[in-house]
XYZ file of C-alpha atoms in Angstrom:
240
model
C -18.330 -73.564 -0.034
C -16.162 -70.495 0.438
C -18.745 -68.416 -1.450
C -21.224 -69.033 1.386
C -19.228 -67.504 4.248
C -21.831 -64.823 4.992
C -25.144 -65.468 6.708
C -27.212 -63.840 3.968
C -25.873 -66.286 1.365
C -28.259 -68.923 2.714
C -30.901 -67.444 0.408
C -28.763 -68.342 -2.601
C -29.153 -72.005 -1.714
C -32.864 -72.141 -0.839
C -34.217 -68.975 -2.480
C -35.369 -65.660 -1.049
C -38.423 -65.476 1.228
C -41.486 -63.363 0.282
C -40.782 -59.636 0.186
C -37.071 -60.003 -0.524
C -35.119 -59.483 -3.723
C -34.983 -62.682 -5.743
C -38.252 -64.094 -4.434
C -39.719 -66.585 -6.874
C -36.423 -67.374 -8.570
C -35.697 -70.437 -6.442
C -32.480 -71.446 -4.749
C -29.443 -72.941 -6.427
C -29.591 -76.060 -4.263
C -33.318 -76.573 -3.789
C -34.140 -76.006 -7.470
C -31.418 -78.419 -8.560
C -32.777 -81.094 -6.214
C -36.380 -80.444 -7.248
C -35.532 -80.818 -10.937
C -33.219 -83.797 -10.439
C -34.446 -85.701 -7.367
C -32.060 -88.614 -7.979
C -28.680 -86.940 -7.676
C -25.410 -86.668 -5.799
C -24.788 -83.302 -4.107
C -21.188 -82.383 -3.288
C -20.527 -79.644 -0.734
C -16.797 -78.997 -0.921
C -14.834 -77.612 2.041
C -17.906 -77.116 4.217
C -15.839 -75.681 7.072
C -15.633 -72.442 5.074
C -19.408 -71.985 5.003
C -21.369 -69.964 7.565
C -22.890 -72.135 10.339
C -26.399 -71.129 9.251
C -25.705 -72.758 5.892
C -25.020 -76.079 7.589
C -28.191 -75.707 9.652
C -30.137 -76.189 6.419
C -29.186 -79.842 6.356
C -30.640 -80.944 9.707
C -34.015 -81.532 8.114
C -32.528 -83.009 4.938
C -30.405 -85.541 6.810
C -33.123 -86.395 9.347
C -36.427 -86.416 7.455
C -35.207 -86.412 3.871
C -36.743 -83.062 2.983
C -35.711 -79.419 2.827
C -37.841 -76.264 2.898
C -37.033 -73.623 0.299
C -37.407 -69.864 0.703
C -41.075 -70.021 -0.301
C -41.890 -72.672 2.281
C -42.207 -75.545 -0.180
C -40.810 -78.892 0.950
C -38.226 -80.365 -1.395
C -37.911 -84.159 -1.325
C -34.306 -85.202 -0.569
C -34.894 -88.883 0.137
C -33.108 -89.960 -3.030
C -30.232 -87.495 -2.754
C -26.767 -88.563 -1.618
C -24.942 -85.711 0.122
C -21.149 -85.623 0.259
C -19.563 -83.008 2.528
C -15.792 -82.697 2.230
C -13.602 -80.922 4.739
C -9.956 -80.395 5.650
C -10.792 -80.531 9.348
C -8.590 -82.959 11.231
C -6.200 -83.664 8.371
C -3.266 -83.651 10.799
C -5.008 -86.252 12.957
C -5.575 -88.414 9.886
C -1.910 -88.173 8.906
C -0.773 -89.070 12.421
C -3.124 -92.070 12.668
C -2.863 -93.280 9.073
C -1.224 -96.522 10.205
C -3.857 -97.184 12.867
C -7.343 -96.643 11.394
C -9.018 -98.202 14.451
C -8.022 -95.283 16.676
C -8.441 -92.647 13.973
C -12.205 -92.218 14.352
C -11.925 -91.696 18.103
C -9.107 -89.167 17.693
C -10.900 -87.385 14.866
C -14.259 -86.926 16.610
C -13.220 -84.077 18.988
C -11.853 -82.062 16.066
C -15.075 -82.460 14.094
C -17.218 -81.772 17.169
C -15.499 -78.417 17.638
C -16.959 -77.288 14.307
C -20.080 -79.359 13.620
C -22.887 -79.330 16.141
C -23.287 -82.773 17.765
C -26.824 -83.164 16.418
C -25.614 -82.590 12.856
C -22.513 -84.727 13.257
C -24.678 -87.585 14.534
C -26.612 -87.515 11.266
C -23.479 -87.948 9.142
C -21.155 -90.836 8.410
C -17.505 -89.812 8.729
C -15.241 -91.323 6.063
C -11.572 -90.327 6.511
C -9.427 -90.087 3.399
C -6.030 -91.614 4.119
C -2.812 -90.120 2.731
C -1.812 -91.557 -0.631
C 0.709 -94.377 -0.451
C 3.906 -94.355 -2.485
C 2.505 -97.081 -4.723
C -0.587 -94.987 -5.443
C 1.498 -91.880 -6.129
C 3.685 -93.895 -8.505
C 0.575 -95.023 -10.390
C -0.660 -91.430 -10.684
C 2.747 -90.263 -11.918
C 2.825 -93.059 -14.498
C -0.565 -91.964 -15.812
C 0.466 -88.315 -16.065
C 3.720 -89.160 -17.839
C 1.855 -91.459 -20.229
C -0.504 -88.617 -21.162
C 2.486 -86.304 -21.641
C 4.077 -88.929 -23.890
C 0.937 -89.118 -26.039
C 0.653 -85.330 -26.321
C 4.273 -84.906 -27.410
C 4.077 -87.732 -29.945
C 0.864 -86.459 -31.514
C 1.977 -82.813 -31.534
C 5.548 -83.186 -32.805
C 5.557 -86.639 -34.398
C 8.736 -87.435 -32.474
C 9.948 -90.374 -30.444
C 9.550 -89.694 -26.727
C 11.769 -91.253 -24.082
C 11.008 -90.671 -20.400
C 13.681 -92.287 -18.276
C 12.592 -94.276 -15.161
C 14.552 -91.963 -12.876
C 12.108 -89.165 -13.736
C 9.429 -90.943 -11.709
C 11.836 -91.428 -8.801
C 12.821 -87.749 -8.831
C 9.193 -86.614 -8.844
C 8.455 -88.945 -5.927
C 11.416 -87.612 -3.962
C 10.056 -84.062 -4.241
C 6.599 -84.961 -2.932
C 7.442 -84.502 0.731
C 4.079 -83.634 2.300
C 1.672 -86.552 2.420
C -1.274 -84.378 3.485
C -1.167 -82.548 0.136
C -1.955 -85.745 -1.720
C -1.403 -85.596 -5.465
C -1.428 -81.796 -5.623
C 2.329 -81.610 -5.157
C 2.740 -83.879 -8.179
C 1.155 -81.209 -10.349
C 3.453 -78.591 -8.853
C 6.593 -80.650 -9.472
C 5.631 -81.669 -13.005
C 4.349 -78.267 -14.128
C 6.808 -76.149 -12.169
C 10.027 -78.155 -12.279
C 9.976 -80.793 -15.001
C 8.140 -79.185 -17.921
C 9.655 -75.647 -18.101
C 13.045 -76.707 -19.538
C 11.357 -78.947 -22.089
C 8.854 -76.246 -23.023
C 11.644 -73.728 -23.588
C 13.487 -76.043 -25.969
C 10.320 -76.928 -27.869
C 9.386 -73.259 -28.273
C 12.848 -72.541 -29.651
C 12.504 -75.352 -32.198
C 9.029 -74.198 -33.204
C 10.266 -70.619 -33.638
C 13.062 -71.886 -35.883
C 10.611 -74.141 -37.743
C 12.852 -77.113 -36.978
C 11.577 -80.676 -37.216
C 12.067 -82.744 -34.068
C 13.197 -86.356 -34.171
C 13.410 -87.298 -30.501
C 12.481 -85.899 -27.087
C 14.106 -87.242 -23.949
C 13.341 -86.456 -20.311
C 15.834 -87.565 -17.694
C 17.522 -86.605 -14.415
C 21.124 -85.571 -13.811
C 22.628 -84.599 -10.459
C 19.211 -84.283 -8.867
C 17.864 -82.011 -11.623
C 15.382 -82.638 -14.421
C 16.937 -82.513 -17.891
C 15.376 -82.214 -21.334
C 17.028 -83.226 -24.625
C 15.595 -82.443 -28.041
C 17.141 -83.962 -31.169
C 16.591 -82.258 -34.517
C 15.981 -83.750 -37.931
C 18.483 -81.784 -40.042
C 20.204 -83.057 -43.147
C 19.796 -86.631 -41.879
C 21.852 -85.773 -38.804
C 20.630 -85.418 -35.222
C 21.585 -82.364 -33.239
C 21.026 -82.630 -29.498
C 20.387 -79.706 -27.206
C 20.078 -79.882 -23.456
C 18.294 -77.768 -20.867
C 18.517 -78.454 -17.158
C 16.473 -77.212 -14.214
C 17.517 -77.542 -10.606
């Protein structure tokens, strides 16, 4: 919702009132609800929006309807609204092991931003930090997709050593960032050495027999074996 930080952007959601530019065109939100009355509406990072934008939802959450810029009432009774926010993430991290006290600790943080009347109309659902088991499952899925891409693109055997998963896990040090750090480690640390070797082989028009990803001395390593005169030539690239 960062694009709705200014007060005047309210008209983009519900449409412009009579006499203003854009009158008759409808709002992005109200028109979408009117055309698809059985929908899920996601408002991402609502803390970035102007307070007047949030004021639009009092009526929607209370009576199940919303007035657009032309004064027409839009039926919202069959709409499910999801509002996501980073407010209170530190409280959630600190109370992750004690969910019973989390709601009580989280309420003052939310009340500092949301008006009590609006907060009372919402159900707060905290998202807990990802556990190590969950992160390991996500990593396994990403490495499996990488395996499939390399096999289909180069027709080579792909070996990803188990210690690769452990090294990725060891570099994900901030639980509040969730799985985003996984992307950073994989794309920024693990893949560059492999990509460099593969580009070199493609430039030389060299067939590839085997690709291996591993870890040595706390660094990701990539090995690429060529198919050349029935002999395998191995090259290695390491990233710290």
